[in-house]
Short mmCIF file of N, CA, C and O in Angstrom, two decimals:
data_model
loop_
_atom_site.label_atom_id
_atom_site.label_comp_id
_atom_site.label_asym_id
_atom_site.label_seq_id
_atom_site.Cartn_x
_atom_site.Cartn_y
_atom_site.Cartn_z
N UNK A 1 212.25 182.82 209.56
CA UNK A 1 210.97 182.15 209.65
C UNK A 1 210.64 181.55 208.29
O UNK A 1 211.12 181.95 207.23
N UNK A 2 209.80 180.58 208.42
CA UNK A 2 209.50 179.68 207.24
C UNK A 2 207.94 179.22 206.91
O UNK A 2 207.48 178.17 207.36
N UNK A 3 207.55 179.69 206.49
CA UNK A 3 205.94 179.29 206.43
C UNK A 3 205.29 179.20 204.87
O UNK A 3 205.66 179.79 203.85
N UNK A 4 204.10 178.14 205.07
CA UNK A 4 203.55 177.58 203.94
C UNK A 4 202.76 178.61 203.63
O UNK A 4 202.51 179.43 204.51
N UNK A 5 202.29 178.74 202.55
CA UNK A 5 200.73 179.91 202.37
C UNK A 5 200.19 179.03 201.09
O UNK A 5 200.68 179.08 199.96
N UNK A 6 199.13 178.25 201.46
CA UNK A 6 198.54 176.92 200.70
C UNK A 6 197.67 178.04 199.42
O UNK A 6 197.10 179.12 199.60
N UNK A 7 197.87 177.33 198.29
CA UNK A 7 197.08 177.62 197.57
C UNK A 7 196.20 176.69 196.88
O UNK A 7 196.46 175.49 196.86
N UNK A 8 195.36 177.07 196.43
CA UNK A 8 194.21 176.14 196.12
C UNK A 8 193.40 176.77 194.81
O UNK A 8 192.93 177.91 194.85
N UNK A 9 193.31 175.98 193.74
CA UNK A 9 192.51 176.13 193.00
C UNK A 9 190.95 175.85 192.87
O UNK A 9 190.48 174.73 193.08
N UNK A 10 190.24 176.91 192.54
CA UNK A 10 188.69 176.51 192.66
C UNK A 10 187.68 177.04 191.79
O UNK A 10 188.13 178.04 191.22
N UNK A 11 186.90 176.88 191.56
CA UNK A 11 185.66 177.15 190.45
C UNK A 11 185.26 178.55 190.59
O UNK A 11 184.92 179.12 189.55
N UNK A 12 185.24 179.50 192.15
CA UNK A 12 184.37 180.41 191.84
C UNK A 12 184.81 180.78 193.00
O UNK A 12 184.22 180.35 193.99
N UNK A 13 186.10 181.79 193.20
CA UNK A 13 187.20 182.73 193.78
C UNK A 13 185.79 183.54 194.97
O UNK A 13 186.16 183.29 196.12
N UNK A 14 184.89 184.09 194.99
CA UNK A 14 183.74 184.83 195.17
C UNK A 14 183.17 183.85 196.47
O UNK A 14 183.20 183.95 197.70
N UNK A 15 182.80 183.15 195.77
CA UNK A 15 181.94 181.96 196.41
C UNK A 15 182.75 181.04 197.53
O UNK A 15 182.20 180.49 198.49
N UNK A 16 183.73 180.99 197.32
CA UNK A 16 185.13 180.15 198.26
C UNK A 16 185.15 180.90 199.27
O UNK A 16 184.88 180.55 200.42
N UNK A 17 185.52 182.16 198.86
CA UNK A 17 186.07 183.03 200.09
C UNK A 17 184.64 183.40 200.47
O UNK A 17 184.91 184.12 201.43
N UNK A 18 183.87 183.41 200.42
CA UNK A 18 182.97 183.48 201.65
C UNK A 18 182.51 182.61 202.24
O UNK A 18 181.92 182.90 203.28
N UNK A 19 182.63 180.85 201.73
CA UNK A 19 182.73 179.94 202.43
C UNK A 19 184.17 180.07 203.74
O UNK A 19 184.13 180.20 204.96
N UNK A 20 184.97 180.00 203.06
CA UNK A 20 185.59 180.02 204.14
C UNK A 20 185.66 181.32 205.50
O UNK A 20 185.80 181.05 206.69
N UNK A 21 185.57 182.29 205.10
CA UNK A 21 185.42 183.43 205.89
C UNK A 21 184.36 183.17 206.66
O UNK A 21 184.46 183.30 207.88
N UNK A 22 183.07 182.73 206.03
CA UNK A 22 182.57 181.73 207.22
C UNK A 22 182.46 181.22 208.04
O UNK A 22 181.89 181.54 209.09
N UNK A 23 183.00 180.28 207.73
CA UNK A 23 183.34 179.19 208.53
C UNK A 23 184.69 179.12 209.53
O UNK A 23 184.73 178.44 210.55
N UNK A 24 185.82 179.96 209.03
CA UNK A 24 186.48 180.28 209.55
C UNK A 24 186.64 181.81 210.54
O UNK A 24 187.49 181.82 211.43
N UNK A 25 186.04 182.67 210.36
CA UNK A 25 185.95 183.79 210.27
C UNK A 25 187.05 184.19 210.31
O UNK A 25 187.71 184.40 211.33
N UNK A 26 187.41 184.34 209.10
CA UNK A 26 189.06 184.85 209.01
C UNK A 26 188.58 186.06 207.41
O UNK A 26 187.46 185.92 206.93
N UNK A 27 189.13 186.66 207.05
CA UNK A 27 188.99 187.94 206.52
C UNK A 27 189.58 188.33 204.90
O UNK A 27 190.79 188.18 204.73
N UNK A 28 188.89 188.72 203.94
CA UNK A 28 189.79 188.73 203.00
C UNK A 28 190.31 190.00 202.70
O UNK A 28 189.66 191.03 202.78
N UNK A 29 192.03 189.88 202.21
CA UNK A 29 192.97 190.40 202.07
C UNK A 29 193.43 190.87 200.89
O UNK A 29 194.52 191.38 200.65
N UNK A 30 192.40 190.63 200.08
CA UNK A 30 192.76 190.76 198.49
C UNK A 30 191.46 191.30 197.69
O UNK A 30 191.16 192.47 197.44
N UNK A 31 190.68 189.91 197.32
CA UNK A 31 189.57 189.91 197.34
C UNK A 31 189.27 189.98 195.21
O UNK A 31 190.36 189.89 194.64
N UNK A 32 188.45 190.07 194.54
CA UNK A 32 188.38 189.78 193.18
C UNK A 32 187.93 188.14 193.16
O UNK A 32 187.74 187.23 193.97
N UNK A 33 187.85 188.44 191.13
CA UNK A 33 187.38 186.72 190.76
C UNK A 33 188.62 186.25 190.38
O UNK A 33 188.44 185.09 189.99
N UNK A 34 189.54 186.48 190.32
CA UNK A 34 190.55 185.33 189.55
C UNK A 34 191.60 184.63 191.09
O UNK A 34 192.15 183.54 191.27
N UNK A 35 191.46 186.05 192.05
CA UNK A 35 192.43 185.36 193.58
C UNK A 35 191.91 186.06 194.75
O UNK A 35 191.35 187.15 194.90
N UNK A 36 192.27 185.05 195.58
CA UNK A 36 191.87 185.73 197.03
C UNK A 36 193.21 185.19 197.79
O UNK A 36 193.94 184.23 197.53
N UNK A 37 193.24 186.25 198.94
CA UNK A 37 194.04 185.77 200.29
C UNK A 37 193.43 185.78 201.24
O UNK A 37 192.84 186.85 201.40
N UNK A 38 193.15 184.52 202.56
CA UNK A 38 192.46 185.11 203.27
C UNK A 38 193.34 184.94 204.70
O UNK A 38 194.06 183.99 204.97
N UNK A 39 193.13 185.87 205.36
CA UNK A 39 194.00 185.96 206.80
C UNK A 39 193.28 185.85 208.13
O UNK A 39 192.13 186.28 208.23
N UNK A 40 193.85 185.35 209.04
CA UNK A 40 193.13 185.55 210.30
C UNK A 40 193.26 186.79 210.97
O UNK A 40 193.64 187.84 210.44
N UNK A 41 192.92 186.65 212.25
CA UNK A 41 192.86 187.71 212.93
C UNK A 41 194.59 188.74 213.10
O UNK A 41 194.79 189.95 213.10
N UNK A 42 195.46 187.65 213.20
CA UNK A 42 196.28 188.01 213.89
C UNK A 42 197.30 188.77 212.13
O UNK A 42 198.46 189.17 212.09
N UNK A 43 196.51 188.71 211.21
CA UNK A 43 197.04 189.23 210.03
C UNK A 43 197.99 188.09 208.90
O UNK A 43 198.75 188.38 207.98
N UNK A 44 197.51 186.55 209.51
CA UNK A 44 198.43 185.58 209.16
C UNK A 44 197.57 185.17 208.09
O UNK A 44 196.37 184.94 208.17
N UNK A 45 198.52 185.06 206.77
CA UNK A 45 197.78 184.39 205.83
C UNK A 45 197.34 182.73 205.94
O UNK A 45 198.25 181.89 205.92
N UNK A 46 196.53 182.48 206.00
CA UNK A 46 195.92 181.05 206.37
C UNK A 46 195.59 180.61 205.15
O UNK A 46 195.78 179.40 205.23
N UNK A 47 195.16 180.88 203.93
CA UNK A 47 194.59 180.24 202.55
C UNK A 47 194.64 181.31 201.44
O UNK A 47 194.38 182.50 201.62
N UNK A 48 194.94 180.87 200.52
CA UNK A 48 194.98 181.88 199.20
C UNK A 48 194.07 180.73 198.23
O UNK A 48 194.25 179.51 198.18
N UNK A 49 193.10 181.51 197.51
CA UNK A 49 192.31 181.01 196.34
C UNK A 49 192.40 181.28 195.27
O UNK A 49 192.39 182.51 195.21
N UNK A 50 192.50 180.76 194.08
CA UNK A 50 193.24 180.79 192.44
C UNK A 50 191.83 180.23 191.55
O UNK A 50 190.96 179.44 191.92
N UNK A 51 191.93 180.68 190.72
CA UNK A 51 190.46 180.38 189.59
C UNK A 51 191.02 179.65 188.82
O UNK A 51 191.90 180.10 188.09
N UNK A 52 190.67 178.34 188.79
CA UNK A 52 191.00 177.21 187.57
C UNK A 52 191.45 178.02 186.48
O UNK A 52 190.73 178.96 186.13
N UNK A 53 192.71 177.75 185.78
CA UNK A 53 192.93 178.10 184.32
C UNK A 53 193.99 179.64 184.37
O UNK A 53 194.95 180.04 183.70
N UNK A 54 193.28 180.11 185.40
CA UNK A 54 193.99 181.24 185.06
C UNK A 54 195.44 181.97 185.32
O UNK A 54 195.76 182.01 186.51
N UNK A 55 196.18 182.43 184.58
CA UNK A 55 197.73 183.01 185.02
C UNK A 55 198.13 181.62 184.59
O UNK A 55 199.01 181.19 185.34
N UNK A 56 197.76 180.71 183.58
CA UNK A 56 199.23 179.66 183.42
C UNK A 56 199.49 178.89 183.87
O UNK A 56 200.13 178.12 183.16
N UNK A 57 199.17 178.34 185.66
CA UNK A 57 199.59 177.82 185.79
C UNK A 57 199.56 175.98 185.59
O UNK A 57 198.52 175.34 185.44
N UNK A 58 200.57 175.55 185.63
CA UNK A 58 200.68 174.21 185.06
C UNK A 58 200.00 173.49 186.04
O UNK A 58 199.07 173.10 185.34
N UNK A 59 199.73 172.92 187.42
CA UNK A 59 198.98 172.39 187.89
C UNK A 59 197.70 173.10 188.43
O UNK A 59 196.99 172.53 189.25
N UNK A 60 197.33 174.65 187.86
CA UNK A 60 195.39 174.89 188.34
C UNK A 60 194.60 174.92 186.79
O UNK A 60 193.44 175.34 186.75
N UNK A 61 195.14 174.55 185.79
CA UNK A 61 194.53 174.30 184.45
C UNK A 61 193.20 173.79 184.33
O UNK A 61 192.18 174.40 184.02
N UNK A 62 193.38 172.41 184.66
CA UNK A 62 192.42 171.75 183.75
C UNK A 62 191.82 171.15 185.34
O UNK A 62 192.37 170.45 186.18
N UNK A 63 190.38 171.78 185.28
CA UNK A 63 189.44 171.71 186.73
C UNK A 63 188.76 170.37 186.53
O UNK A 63 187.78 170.05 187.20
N UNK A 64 189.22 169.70 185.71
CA UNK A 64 188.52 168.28 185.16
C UNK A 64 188.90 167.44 186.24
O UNK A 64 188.03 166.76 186.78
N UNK A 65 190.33 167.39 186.70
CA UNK A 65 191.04 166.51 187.40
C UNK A 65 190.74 167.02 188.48
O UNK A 65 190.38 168.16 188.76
N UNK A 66 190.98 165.73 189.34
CA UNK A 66 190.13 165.56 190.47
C UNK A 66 190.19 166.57 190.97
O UNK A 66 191.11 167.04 190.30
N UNK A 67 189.90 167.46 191.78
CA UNK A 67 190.22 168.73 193.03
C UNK A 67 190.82 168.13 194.16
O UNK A 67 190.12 167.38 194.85
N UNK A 68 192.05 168.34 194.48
CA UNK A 68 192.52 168.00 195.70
C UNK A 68 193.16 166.58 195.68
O UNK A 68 193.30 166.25 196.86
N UNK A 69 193.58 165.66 194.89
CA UNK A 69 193.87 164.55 194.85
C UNK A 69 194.77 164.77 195.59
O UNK A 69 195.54 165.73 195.50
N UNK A 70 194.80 163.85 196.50
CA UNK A 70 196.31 163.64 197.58
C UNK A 70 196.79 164.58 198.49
O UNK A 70 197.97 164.66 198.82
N UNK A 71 195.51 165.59 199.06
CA UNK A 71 195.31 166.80 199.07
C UNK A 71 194.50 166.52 200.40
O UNK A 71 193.62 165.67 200.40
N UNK A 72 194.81 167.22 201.45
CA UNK A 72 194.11 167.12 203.11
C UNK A 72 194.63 168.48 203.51
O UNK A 72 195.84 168.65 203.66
N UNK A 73 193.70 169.50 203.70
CA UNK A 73 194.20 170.77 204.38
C UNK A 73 193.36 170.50 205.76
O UNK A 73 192.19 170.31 206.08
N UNK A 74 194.55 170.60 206.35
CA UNK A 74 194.70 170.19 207.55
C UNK A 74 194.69 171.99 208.78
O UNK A 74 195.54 172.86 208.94
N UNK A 75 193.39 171.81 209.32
CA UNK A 75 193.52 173.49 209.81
C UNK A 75 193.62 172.97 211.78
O UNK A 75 193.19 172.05 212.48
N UNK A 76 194.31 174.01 211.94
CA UNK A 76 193.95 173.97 213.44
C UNK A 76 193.70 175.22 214.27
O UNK A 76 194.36 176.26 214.31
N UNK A 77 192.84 174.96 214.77
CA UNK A 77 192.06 176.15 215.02
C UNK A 77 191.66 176.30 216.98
O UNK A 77 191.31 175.33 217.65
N UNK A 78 191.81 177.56 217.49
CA UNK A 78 191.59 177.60 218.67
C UNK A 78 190.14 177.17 219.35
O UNK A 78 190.13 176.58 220.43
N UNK A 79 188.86 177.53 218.60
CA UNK A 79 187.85 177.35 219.27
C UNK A 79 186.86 176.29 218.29
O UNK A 79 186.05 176.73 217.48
N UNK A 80 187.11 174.79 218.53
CA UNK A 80 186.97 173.47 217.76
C UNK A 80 185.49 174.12 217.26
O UNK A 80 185.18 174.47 216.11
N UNK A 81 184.67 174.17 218.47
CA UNK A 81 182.91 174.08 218.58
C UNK A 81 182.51 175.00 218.30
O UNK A 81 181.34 174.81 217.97
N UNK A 82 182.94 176.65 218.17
CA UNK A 82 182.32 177.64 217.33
C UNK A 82 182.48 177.53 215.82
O UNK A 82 181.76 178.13 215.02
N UNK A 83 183.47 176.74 215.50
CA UNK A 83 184.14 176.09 213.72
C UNK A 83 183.05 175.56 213.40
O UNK A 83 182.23 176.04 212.62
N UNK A 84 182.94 174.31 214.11
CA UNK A 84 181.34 173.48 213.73
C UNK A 84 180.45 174.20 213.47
O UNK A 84 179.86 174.63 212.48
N UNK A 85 180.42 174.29 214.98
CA UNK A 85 178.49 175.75 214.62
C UNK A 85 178.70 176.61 213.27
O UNK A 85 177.66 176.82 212.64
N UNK A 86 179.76 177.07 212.81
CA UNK A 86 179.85 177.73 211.72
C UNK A 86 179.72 176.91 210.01
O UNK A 86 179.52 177.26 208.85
N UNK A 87 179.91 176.05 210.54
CA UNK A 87 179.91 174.60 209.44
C UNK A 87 178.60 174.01 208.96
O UNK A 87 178.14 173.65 207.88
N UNK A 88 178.02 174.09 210.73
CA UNK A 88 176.29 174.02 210.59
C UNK A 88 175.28 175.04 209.69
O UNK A 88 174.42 174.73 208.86
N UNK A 89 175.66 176.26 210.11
CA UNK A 89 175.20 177.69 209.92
C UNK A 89 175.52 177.94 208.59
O UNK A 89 175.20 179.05 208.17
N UNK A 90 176.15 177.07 207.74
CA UNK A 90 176.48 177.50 206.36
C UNK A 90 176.02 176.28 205.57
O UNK A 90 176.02 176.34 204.34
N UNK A 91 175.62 175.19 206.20
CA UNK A 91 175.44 173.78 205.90
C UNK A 91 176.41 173.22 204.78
O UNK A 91 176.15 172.67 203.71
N UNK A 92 177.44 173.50 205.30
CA UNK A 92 178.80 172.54 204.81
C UNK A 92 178.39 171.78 204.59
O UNK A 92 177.27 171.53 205.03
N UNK A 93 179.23 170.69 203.52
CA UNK A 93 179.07 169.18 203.22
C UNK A 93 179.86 168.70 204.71
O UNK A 93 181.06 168.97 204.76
N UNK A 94 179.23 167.98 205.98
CA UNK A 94 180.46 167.75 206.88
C UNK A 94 180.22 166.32 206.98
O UNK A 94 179.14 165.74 207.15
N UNK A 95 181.61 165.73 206.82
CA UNK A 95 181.46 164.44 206.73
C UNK A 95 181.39 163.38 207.36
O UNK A 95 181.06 162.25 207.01
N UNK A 96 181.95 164.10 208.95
CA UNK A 96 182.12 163.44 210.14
C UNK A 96 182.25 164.10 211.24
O UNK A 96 183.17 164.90 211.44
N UNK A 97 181.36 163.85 212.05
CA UNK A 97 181.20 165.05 213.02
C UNK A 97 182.59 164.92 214.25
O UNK A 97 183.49 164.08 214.31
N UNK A 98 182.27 166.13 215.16
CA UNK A 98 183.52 166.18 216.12
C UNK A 98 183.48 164.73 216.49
O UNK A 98 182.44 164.08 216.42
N UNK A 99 184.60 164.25 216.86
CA UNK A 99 185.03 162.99 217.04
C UNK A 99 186.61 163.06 217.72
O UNK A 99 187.37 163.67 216.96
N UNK A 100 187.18 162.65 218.79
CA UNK A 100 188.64 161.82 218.84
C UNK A 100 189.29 161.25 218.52
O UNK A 100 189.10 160.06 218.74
N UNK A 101 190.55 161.65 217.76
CA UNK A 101 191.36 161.26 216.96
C UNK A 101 192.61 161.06 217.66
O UNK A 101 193.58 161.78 217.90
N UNK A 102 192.12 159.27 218.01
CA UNK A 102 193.35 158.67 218.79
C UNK A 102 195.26 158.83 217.90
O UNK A 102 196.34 158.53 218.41
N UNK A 103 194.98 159.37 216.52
CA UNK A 103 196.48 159.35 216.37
C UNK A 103 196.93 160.28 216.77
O UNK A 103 198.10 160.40 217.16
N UNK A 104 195.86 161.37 216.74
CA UNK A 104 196.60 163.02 217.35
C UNK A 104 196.48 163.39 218.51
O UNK A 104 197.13 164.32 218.97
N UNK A 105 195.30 162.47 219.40
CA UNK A 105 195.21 163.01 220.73
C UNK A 105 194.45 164.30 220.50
O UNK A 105 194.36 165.20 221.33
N UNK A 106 193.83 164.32 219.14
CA UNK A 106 192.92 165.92 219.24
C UNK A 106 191.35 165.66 219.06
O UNK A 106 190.90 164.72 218.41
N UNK A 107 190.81 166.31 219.52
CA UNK A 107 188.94 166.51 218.89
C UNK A 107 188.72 166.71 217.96
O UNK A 107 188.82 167.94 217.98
N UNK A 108 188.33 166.33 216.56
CA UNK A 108 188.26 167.03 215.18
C UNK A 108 186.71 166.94 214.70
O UNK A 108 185.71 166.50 215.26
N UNK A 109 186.93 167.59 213.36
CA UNK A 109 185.78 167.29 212.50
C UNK A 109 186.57 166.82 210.68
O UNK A 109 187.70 166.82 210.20
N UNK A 110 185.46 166.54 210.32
CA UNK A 110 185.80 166.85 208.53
C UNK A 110 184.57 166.68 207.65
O UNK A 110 183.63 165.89 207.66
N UNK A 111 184.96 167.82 206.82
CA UNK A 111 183.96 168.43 205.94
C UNK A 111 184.60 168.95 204.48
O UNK A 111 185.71 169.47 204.40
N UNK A 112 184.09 168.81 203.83
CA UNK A 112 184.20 169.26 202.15
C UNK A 112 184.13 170.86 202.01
O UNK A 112 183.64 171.49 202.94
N UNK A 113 184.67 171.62 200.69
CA UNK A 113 184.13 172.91 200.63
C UNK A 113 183.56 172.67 199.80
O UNK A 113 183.12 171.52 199.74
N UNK A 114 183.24 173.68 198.66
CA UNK A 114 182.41 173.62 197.41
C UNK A 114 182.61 172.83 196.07
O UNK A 114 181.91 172.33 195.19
N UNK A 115 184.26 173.02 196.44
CA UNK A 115 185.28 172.43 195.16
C UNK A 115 185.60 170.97 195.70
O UNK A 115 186.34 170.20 195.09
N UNK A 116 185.07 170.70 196.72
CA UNK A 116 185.40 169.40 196.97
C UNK A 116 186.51 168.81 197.43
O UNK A 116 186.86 167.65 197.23
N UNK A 117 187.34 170.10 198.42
CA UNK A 117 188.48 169.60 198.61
C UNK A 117 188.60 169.24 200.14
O UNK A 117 188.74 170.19 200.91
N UNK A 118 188.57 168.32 200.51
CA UNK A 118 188.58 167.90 202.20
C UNK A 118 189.63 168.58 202.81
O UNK A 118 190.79 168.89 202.51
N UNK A 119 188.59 168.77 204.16
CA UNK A 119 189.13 169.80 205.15
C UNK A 119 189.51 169.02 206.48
O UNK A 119 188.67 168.12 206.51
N UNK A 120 190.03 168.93 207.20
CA UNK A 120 190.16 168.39 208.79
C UNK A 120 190.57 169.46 209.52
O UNK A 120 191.75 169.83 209.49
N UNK A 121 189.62 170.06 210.26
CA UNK A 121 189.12 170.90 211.53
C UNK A 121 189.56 170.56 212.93
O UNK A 121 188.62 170.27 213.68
N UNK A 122 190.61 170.54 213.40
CA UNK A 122 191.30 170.70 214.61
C UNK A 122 191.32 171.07 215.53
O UNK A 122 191.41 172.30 215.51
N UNK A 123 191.27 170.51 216.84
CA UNK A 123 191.93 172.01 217.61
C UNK A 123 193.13 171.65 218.17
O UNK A 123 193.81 172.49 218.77
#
């Protein structure tokens, strides 16, 4: 088996993961300020969070540059309309509400997190 486990750098490790646990209701696995993992139900890591600067690494350094340049986390998720309501309920930045997305043939949304990194909400 072969799988991605996205990481993402962000301002405030604390504050992320409870946005997303949120909105996702998916669970954290780690938990602290410098990293998080967060997993769904089924125990699958879905997102890991990294604190600008810290551990070295060469591209989460310098939080100056843009967040997310060239960067679309792309989620897909079983229940589209409880995601939203959760998006509402936290008052996400959302940028475009559920809508049909004739390239995918899917229902989506998209919305920002804190760090500003665009999200597209699937099902």
């Amino acid at each position: 088996m072969t799988r991605t486990e996205t990481i993402i750098a962000v301002e405030n490790v604390p504050q992320s993961s409870q946005f997303y646990r949120d909105l996702l209701q998916c669970e954290s696995a780690h938990g602290g300020e410098t990293f998080e993992v967060l997993k769904d139900k089924d125990d699958t890591v879905i997102l890991c969070l990294h604190k600008w600067g810290d551990h070295n690494h060469p591209t989460m350094m310098n939080a100056d540059n843009s967040a997310g340049n060239g960067l679309i986390l792309f989620i897909r998720v079983s229940d589209l309309n409880s995601i939203f309501e959760n998006a509402q309920q936290i008052n996400a930045n959302i940028e475009k509400e559920i809508h049909f997305n004739e390239n995918s043939g899917k229902h989506q949304f998209i919305l920002r997190d804190p760090d500003g990194y665009y999200l597209i909400i699937s099902e």
